[in-house]
mmCIF file of C-alpha atoms and ligand atoms in Angstrom:
data_model
loop_
_atom_site.group_PDB
_atom_site.id
_atom_site.type_symbol
_atom_site.label_atom_id
_atom_site.label_comp_id
_atom_site.label_asym_id
_atom_site.label_seq_id
_atom_site.Cartn_x
_atom_site.Cartn_y
_atom_site.Cartn_z
ATOM 1 C CA MET Y 1 65.967 128.648 180.286
ATOM 2 C CA SER Y 2 68.274 131.489 181.981
ATOM 3 C CA GLN Y 3 66.331 134.600 181.768
ATOM 4 C CA ALA Y 4 65.962 136.244 178.359
ATOM 5 C CA ARG Y 5 65.923 139.977 178.420
ATOM 6 C CA ASN Y 6 62.512 140.884 178.118
ATOM 7 C CA PRO Y 7 60.835 139.595 180.915
ATOM 8 C CA ILE Y 8 57.025 139.758 179.652
ATOM 9 C CA ILE Y 9 55.408 136.598 179.220
ATOM 10 C CA VAL Y 10 51.459 136.925 177.342
ATOM 11 C CA ALA Y 11 48.947 134.885 178.431
ATOM 12 C CA LEU Y 12 47.370 133.328 175.467
ATOM 13 C CA ASP Y 13 43.597 133.033 177.198
ATOM 14 C CA VAL Y 14 41.866 132.374 174.417
ATOM 15 C CA PRO Y 15 40.558 129.133 173.110
ATOM 16 C CA HIS Y 16 41.318 129.249 169.388
ATOM 17 C CA LEU Y 17 44.242 127.600 167.694
ATOM 18 C CA GLU Y 18 44.105 130.746 165.193
ATOM 19 C CA SER Y 19 43.268 133.143 167.969
ATOM 20 C CA ALA Y 20 46.207 132.068 169.904
ATOM 21 C CA LEU Y 21 48.950 131.830 166.913
ATOM 22 C CA ALA Y 22 47.410 135.422 165.664
ATOM 23 C CA LEU Y 23 47.773 136.993 168.882
ATOM 24 C CA VAL Y 24 51.713 135.264 168.501
ATOM 25 C CA GLN Y 25 51.929 136.688 165.417
ATOM 26 C CA GLN Y 26 51.438 140.447 166.198
ATOM 27 C CA LEU Y 27 53.696 139.480 170.029
ATOM 28 C CA ALA Y 28 56.823 137.750 169.515
ATOM 29 C CA PRO Y 29 59.125 140.902 168.571
ATOM 30 C CA VAL Y 30 57.711 142.199 171.769
ATOM 31 C CA VAL Y 31 57.468 140.256 174.160
ATOM 32 C CA GLY Y 32 59.796 137.648 176.417
ATOM 33 C CA ALA Y 33 57.391 133.899 175.842
ATOM 34 C CA PHE Y 34 53.209 133.559 175.074
ATOM 35 C CA LYS Y 35 52.126 131.341 178.330
ATOM 36 C CA VAL Y 36 49.878 128.198 177.564
ATOM 37 C CA GLY Y 37 47.276 127.078 180.551
ATOM 38 C CA LYS Y 38 44.894 125.051 180.744
ATOM 39 C CA GLU Y 39 41.969 126.172 177.927
ATOM 40 C CA LEU Y 40 44.121 126.733 175.429
ATOM 41 C CA PHE Y 41 46.419 123.322 175.775
ATOM 42 C CA VAL Y 42 42.791 120.912 176.569
ATOM 43 C CA ALA Y 43 41.508 122.966 173.702
ATOM 44 C CA THR Y 44 44.371 122.637 170.760
ATOM 45 C CA GLY Y 45 46.573 119.817 172.679
ATOM 46 C CA PRO Y 46 50.344 120.185 171.772
ATOM 47 C CA GLU Y 47 49.553 121.315 168.329
ATOM 48 C CA ILE Y 48 49.886 124.624 169.769
ATOM 49 C CA VAL Y 49 53.012 124.157 171.468
ATOM 50 C CA ARG Y 50 54.422 122.991 167.998
ATOM 51 C CA ARG Y 51 53.298 125.949 166.144
ATOM 52 C CA ILE Y 52 54.184 128.106 169.210
ATOM 53 C CA ARG Y 53 57.770 127.149 169.167
ATOM 54 C CA ASP Y 54 57.932 126.975 165.282
ATOM 55 C CA THR Y 55 57.587 131.269 165.509
ATOM 56 C CA GLY Y 56 60.968 130.873 167.296
ATOM 57 C CA ALA Y 57 59.164 131.837 170.047
ATOM 58 C CA SER Y 58 59.265 130.698 173.812
ATOM 59 C CA VAL Y 59 56.532 129.056 175.514
ATOM 60 C CA PHE Y 60 56.069 128.569 179.410
ATOM 61 C CA LEU Y 61 53.697 125.679 179.653
ATOM 62 C CA ASP Y 62 51.397 126.358 182.435
ATOM 63 C CA LEU Y 63 49.944 123.026 183.304
ATOM 64 C CA LYS Y 64 50.677 122.892 186.872
ATOM 65 C CA PHE Y 65 51.533 119.570 187.328
ATOM 66 C CA HIS Y 66 50.589 117.869 191.249
ATOM 67 C CA ASP Y 67 50.327 114.236 191.263
ATOM 68 C CA ILE Y 68 52.786 111.749 192.471
ATOM 69 C CA PRO Y 69 56.637 111.351 191.723
ATOM 70 C CA ASN Y 70 56.494 108.887 188.898
ATOM 71 C CA THR Y 71 53.648 110.168 186.993
ATOM 72 C CA VAL Y 72 54.889 114.257 186.897
ATOM 73 C CA ALA Y 73 58.601 113.496 185.768
ATOM 74 C CA LYS Y 74 56.783 111.521 183.268
ATOM 75 C CA ALA Y 75 54.954 114.453 182.129
ATOM 76 C CA VAL Y 76 58.158 116.923 182.725
ATOM 77 C CA GLU Y 77 60.208 114.436 180.394
ATOM 78 C CA ALA Y 78 57.467 115.162 177.717
ATOM 79 C CA ALA Y 79 56.777 118.671 178.080
ATOM 80 C CA VAL Y 80 60.934 118.482 177.504
ATOM 81 C CA ARG Y 81 60.351 116.064 174.342
ATOM 82 C CA LEU Y 82 57.681 118.641 173.264
ATOM 83 C CA ASP Y 83 60.439 121.722 174.124
ATOM 84 C CA VAL Y 84 59.440 123.786 176.176
ATOM 85 C CA GLN Y 85 60.888 126.886 177.826
ATOM 86 C CA ILE Y 86 58.907 126.988 180.892
ATOM 87 C CA LEU Y 87 56.692 125.109 183.189
ATOM 88 C CA THR Y 88 54.872 124.563 186.027
ATOM 89 C CA ILE Y 89 54.580 121.906 188.853
ATOM 90 C CA HIS Y 90 52.914 122.435 192.422
ATOM 91 C CA THR Y 91 54.575 122.798 195.519
ATOM 92 C CA SER Y 92 52.423 121.207 197.852
ATOM 93 C CA GLY Y 93 52.895 118.232 195.990
ATOM 94 C CA GLY Y 94 55.484 117.633 198.254
ATOM 95 C CA LEU Y 95 59.818 117.256 198.319
ATOM 96 C CA ALA Y 96 60.095 114.047 196.325
ATOM 97 C CA MET Y 97 57.430 115.162 193.510
ATOM 98 C CA MET Y 98 60.061 118.325 192.559
ATOM 99 C CA GLN Y 99 62.686 116.672 193.066
ATOM 100 C CA ALA Y 100 61.160 112.987 190.929
ATOM 101 C CA ALA Y 101 60.365 117.099 187.789
ATOM 102 C CA GLN Y 102 63.683 118.628 188.149
ATOM 103 C CA LYS Y 103 65.421 115.496 187.993
ATOM 104 C CA SER Y 104 63.184 114.761 184.578
ATOM 105 C CA ALA Y 105 63.933 118.312 183.520
ATOM 106 C CA GLU Y 106 67.054 117.927 183.603
ATOM 107 C CA GLU Y 107 67.867 114.674 182.338
ATOM 108 C CA ALA Y 108 65.538 114.686 179.870
ATOM 109 C CA ALA Y 109 67.074 117.799 177.549
ATOM 110 C CA LEU Y 110 70.370 116.243 177.719
ATOM 111 C CA ARG Y 111 68.548 112.379 176.553
ATOM 112 C CA SER Y 112 66.804 114.856 173.829
ATOM 113 C CA GLY Y 113 68.960 117.100 173.459
ATOM 114 C CA LYS Y 114 66.491 119.377 173.916
ATOM 115 C CA SER Y 115 66.999 122.947 176.656
ATOM 116 C CA GLN Y 116 65.937 122.310 179.534
ATOM 117 C CA PRO Y 117 63.293 124.428 180.699
ATOM 118 C CA LEU Y 118 62.948 126.702 184.203
ATOM 119 C CA VAL Y 119 60.744 124.306 186.536
ATOM 120 C CA LEU Y 120 58.141 126.488 188.347
ATOM 121 C CA GLY Y 121 57.157 125.570 192.418
ATOM 122 C CA VAL Y 122 53.389 127.519 192.702
ATOM 123 C CA THR Y 123 52.549 127.855 195.973
ATOM 124 C CA VAL Y 124 48.883 128.608 197.046
ATOM 125 C CA LEU Y 125 46.544 129.769 195.039
ATOM 126 C CA THR Y 126 46.318 133.521 195.195
ATOM 127 C CA SER Y 127 42.506 131.986 194.961
ATOM 128 C CA LEU Y 128 42.666 131.143 198.516
ATOM 129 C CA ASN Y 129 42.930 132.611 201.787
ATOM 130 C CA THR Y 130 43.461 131.499 204.985
ATOM 131 C CA ASN Y 131 40.050 130.553 206.251
ATOM 132 C CA ASP Y 132 40.891 128.281 202.857
ATOM 133 C CA LEU Y 133 43.508 126.493 203.760
ATOM 134 C CA ASP Y 134 42.287 125.480 207.039
ATOM 135 C CA GLU Y 135 39.198 124.137 205.561
ATOM 136 C CA VAL Y 136 41.656 121.751 203.729
ATOM 137 C CA GLY Y 137 43.364 120.909 207.581
ATOM 138 C CA ILE Y 138 46.661 123.362 206.933
ATOM 139 C CA PRO Y 139 46.367 125.434 209.552
ATOM 140 C CA HIS Y 140 48.478 128.351 209.159
ATOM 141 C CA ASP Y 141 48.848 132.123 207.296
ATOM 142 C CA VAL Y 142 48.478 131.949 203.698
ATOM 143 C CA GLY Y 143 51.406 133.972 204.349
ATOM 144 C CA ASN Y 144 52.952 131.677 206.247
ATOM 145 C CA GLN Y 145 52.566 128.497 203.949
ATOM 146 C CA VAL Y 146 53.399 130.783 200.899
ATOM 147 C CA GLU Y 147 57.117 130.468 202.562
ATOM 148 C CA ARG Y 148 57.040 127.568 203.983
ATOM 149 C CA LEU Y 149 56.090 125.569 200.557
ATOM 150 C CA ALA Y 150 58.681 128.524 198.058
ATOM 151 C CA GLY Y 151 61.632 127.454 200.983
ATOM 152 C CA LEU Y 152 60.885 123.838 200.178
ATOM 153 C CA GLY Y 153 60.995 124.891 196.234
ATOM 154 C CA ALA Y 154 64.306 126.590 196.617
ATOM 155 C CA LYS Y 155 65.157 122.439 198.608
ATOM 156 C CA ALA Y 156 63.993 120.222 195.665
ATOM 157 C CA GLY Y 157 66.217 122.291 193.426
ATOM 158 C CA LEU Y 158 63.982 123.786 191.199
ATOM 159 C CA GLY Y 159 64.960 127.206 189.665
ATOM 160 C CA GLY Y 160 62.081 129.419 189.597
ATOM 161 C CA LEU Y 161 58.642 129.933 191.927
ATOM 162 C CA VAL Y 162 55.161 131.976 190.913
ATOM 163 C CA CYS Y 163 53.961 134.695 193.195
ATOM 164 C CA SER Y 164 51.475 137.123 193.517
ATOM 165 C CA PRO Y 165 52.993 140.888 192.633
ATOM 166 C CA LEU Y 166 52.576 141.717 197.197
ATOM 167 C CA GLU Y 167 54.881 138.100 197.481
ATOM 168 C CA ILE Y 168 57.904 139.409 196.240
ATOM 169 C CA ALA Y 169 59.949 141.504 197.828
ATOM 170 C CA ARG Y 170 58.703 139.400 200.641
ATOM 171 C CA LEU Y 171 60.174 136.278 199.570
ATOM 172 C CA ARG Y 172 63.287 137.139 198.036
ATOM 173 C CA GLN Y 173 64.227 138.156 201.589
ATOM 174 C CA ILE Y 174 64.375 134.476 202.453
ATOM 175 C CA LEU Y 175 64.628 132.545 199.323
ATOM 176 C CA PRO Y 176 68.692 132.775 196.895
ATOM 177 C CA SER Y 177 69.003 135.067 193.993
ATOM 178 C CA HIS Y 178 68.726 132.700 190.966
ATOM 179 C CA ILE Y 179 65.604 131.457 192.296
ATOM 180 C CA GLN Y 180 63.138 132.958 189.735
ATOM 181 C CA LEU Y 181 59.864 134.534 190.527
ATOM 182 C CA VAL Y 182 57.206 135.299 188.267
ATOM 183 C CA THR Y 183 54.264 136.948 188.451
ATOM 184 C CA PRO Y 184 50.569 137.698 187.618
ATOM 185 C CA GLY Y 185 48.818 140.525 188.736
ATOM 186 C CA ILE Y 186 50.459 143.495 186.790
ATOM 187 C CA ARG Y 187 47.947 146.763 185.594
ATOM 188 C CA SER Y 188 49.902 149.731 184.614
ATOM 189 C CA ALA Y 189 48.479 151.948 186.730
ATOM 190 C CA ASP Y 190 45.032 153.366 184.045
ATOM 191 C CA SER Y 191 44.677 149.945 183.270
ATOM 192 C CA LYS Y 192 41.400 148.443 184.251
ATOM 193 C CA SER Y 193 42.418 145.613 187.373
ATOM 194 C CA ASP Y 194 39.304 143.162 185.950
ATOM 195 C CA ASP Y 195 39.443 140.219 188.210
ATOM 196 C CA GLN Y 196 42.886 140.914 189.874
ATOM 197 C CA LYS Y 197 42.510 142.473 193.462
ATOM 198 C CA ARG Y 198 46.095 142.734 194.809
ATOM 199 C CA THR Y 199 48.353 144.293 191.840
ATOM 200 C CA LEU Y 200 51.283 146.026 190.696
ATOM 201 C CA THR Y 201 52.333 147.623 188.381
ATOM 202 C CA PRO Y 202 54.589 146.670 185.707
ATOM 203 C CA LYS Y 203 58.161 148.899 186.779
ATOM 204 C CA GLU Y 204 57.300 147.733 190.752
ATOM 205 C CA ALA Y 205 57.186 144.032 189.925
ATOM 206 C CA MET Y 206 60.729 144.514 188.721
ATOM 207 C CA ALA Y 207 61.875 146.632 191.245
ATOM 208 C CA ALA Y 208 60.981 144.450 193.861
ATOM 209 C CA GLY Y 209 63.034 141.565 192.559
ATOM 210 C CA ALA Y 210 59.985 139.610 189.847
ATOM 211 C CA SER Y 211 62.179 137.855 187.297
ATOM 212 C CA TRP Y 212 59.344 137.794 184.682
ATOM 213 C CA LEU Y 213 56.059 139.283 184.196
ATOM 214 C CA VAL Y 214 52.538 137.023 182.707
ATOM 215 C CA ILE Y 215 50.680 139.856 181.601
ATOM 216 C CA GLY Y 216 47.070 138.590 179.933
ATOM 217 C CA ARG Y 217 43.944 141.084 179.372
ATOM 218 C CA PRO Y 218 46.213 144.149 179.928
ATOM 219 C CA ILE Y 219 48.238 143.233 176.684
ATOM 220 C CA CYS Y 220 45.683 140.685 174.500
ATOM 221 C CA ALA Y 221 42.171 142.720 175.359
ATOM 222 C CA ALA Y 222 43.926 146.210 173.923
ATOM 223 C CA SER Y 223 42.422 147.498 170.873
ATOM 224 C CA ASN Y 224 46.279 147.063 169.129
ATOM 225 C CA PRO Y 225 47.469 144.498 171.586
ATOM 226 C CA ARG Y 226 51.849 145.183 169.615
ATOM 227 C CA ALA Y 227 51.490 148.647 170.822
ATOM 228 C CA ALA Y 228 50.063 147.735 174.870
ATOM 229 C CA ALA Y 229 52.703 144.641 174.919
ATOM 230 C CA GLU Y 230 55.222 147.917 173.449
ATOM 231 C CA ALA Y 231 53.923 150.439 176.347
ATOM 232 C CA ILE Y 232 54.438 148.371 178.920
ATOM 233 C CA LEU Y 233 58.182 147.975 177.301
ATOM 234 C CA SER Y 234 58.960 150.888 177.666
ATOM 235 C CA SER Y 235 57.458 151.252 180.762
ATOM 236 C CA LEU Y 236 60.318 149.249 182.366
HETATM 237 O O1 LIG S 301 44.256 138.980 182.348
HETATM 238 P P1 LIG S 301 45.288 138.431 183.333
HETATM 239 O O2 LIG S 301 46.669 139.933 183.112
HETATM 240 O O3 LIG S 301 44.664 139.111 184.237
HETATM 241 O O4 LIG S 301 46.439 137.366 183.317
HETATM 242 C C1 LIG S 301 47.354 136.826 184.794
HETATM 243 C C2 LIG S 301 47.677 135.594 183.884
HETATM 244 O O5 LIG S 301 47.715 134.525 184.851
HETATM 245 C C3 LIG S 301 46.066 134.693 183.728
HETATM 246 O O6 LIG S 301 46.917 133.505 182.699
HETATM 247 C C4 LIG S 301 45.873 134.220 185.029
HETATM 248 O O7 LIG S 301 45.321 132.249 185.188
HETATM 249 C C5 LIG S 301 47.739 133.393 185.326
HETATM 250 N N1 LIG S 301 47.467 133.201 186.732
HETATM 251 C C6 LIG S 301 46.930 134.241 187.980
HETATM 252 N N2 LIG S 301 46.687 135.122 189.331
HETATM 253 C C7 LIG S 301 47.225 133.581 189.936
HETATM 254 C C8 LIG S 301 48.527 132.608 188.812
HETATM 255 C C9 LIG S 301 47.912 132.658 187.600
HETATM 256 O O8 LIG S 301 46.497 135.608 186.790
HETATM 257 N N3 LIG S 301 47.964 133.905 190.985
#
């Protein structure tokens, strides 16, 4: 998927179809896409994706696939048939798994006549630190491990990566420029940080080289979500 002009992706972190669709209806004219994560997808199933697509809005299916190459390829194929525009896989699934996912996205799009989704690789979850990596047998500093996995994702032909806002500048230096970087952890200077510890403002993240900004609570929990999204857009 080529990058839309509006880089805001709203994280629909709500448990019900109705509340998600109410947000979509309000926000669709002022944002670039909607992220459906595990909670909403497990609660509502593929129906939520169909209903969002019916409005014409783009969907980012954030299920972070991580399995054997054949299983991930089949899951990606099903996501293409569902007509999602962005999806996620774990880079730690390995080169062959990522290549299978990318190839499946390309072939399934051709076969089904749907658009080819942007396949994003998740590197190291931001909930993990160097000690956590050591516990699972990865004796590397988090930053180095992120770089290593990002490089592997690029080698596999992925179109983009998910990273924390503070990793954008470093990854921009080592990755080919066509790789799209998608970042959560976005907060305006005057808004509360919730449980996000390492944040950048929308403008800072775009200046550092982000392609897309994933924003949840600053928009969805605002008293007027549409006004909040418009304010963020005009700050860019
Ligand atoms: O509400 P908030 O703006 O913090 O939401 C950010 C979204 O991005 C949530 O859906 C969260 O799960 C997701 N995310 C994140 N940090 C990561 C990966 C994903 O906050 N490292």
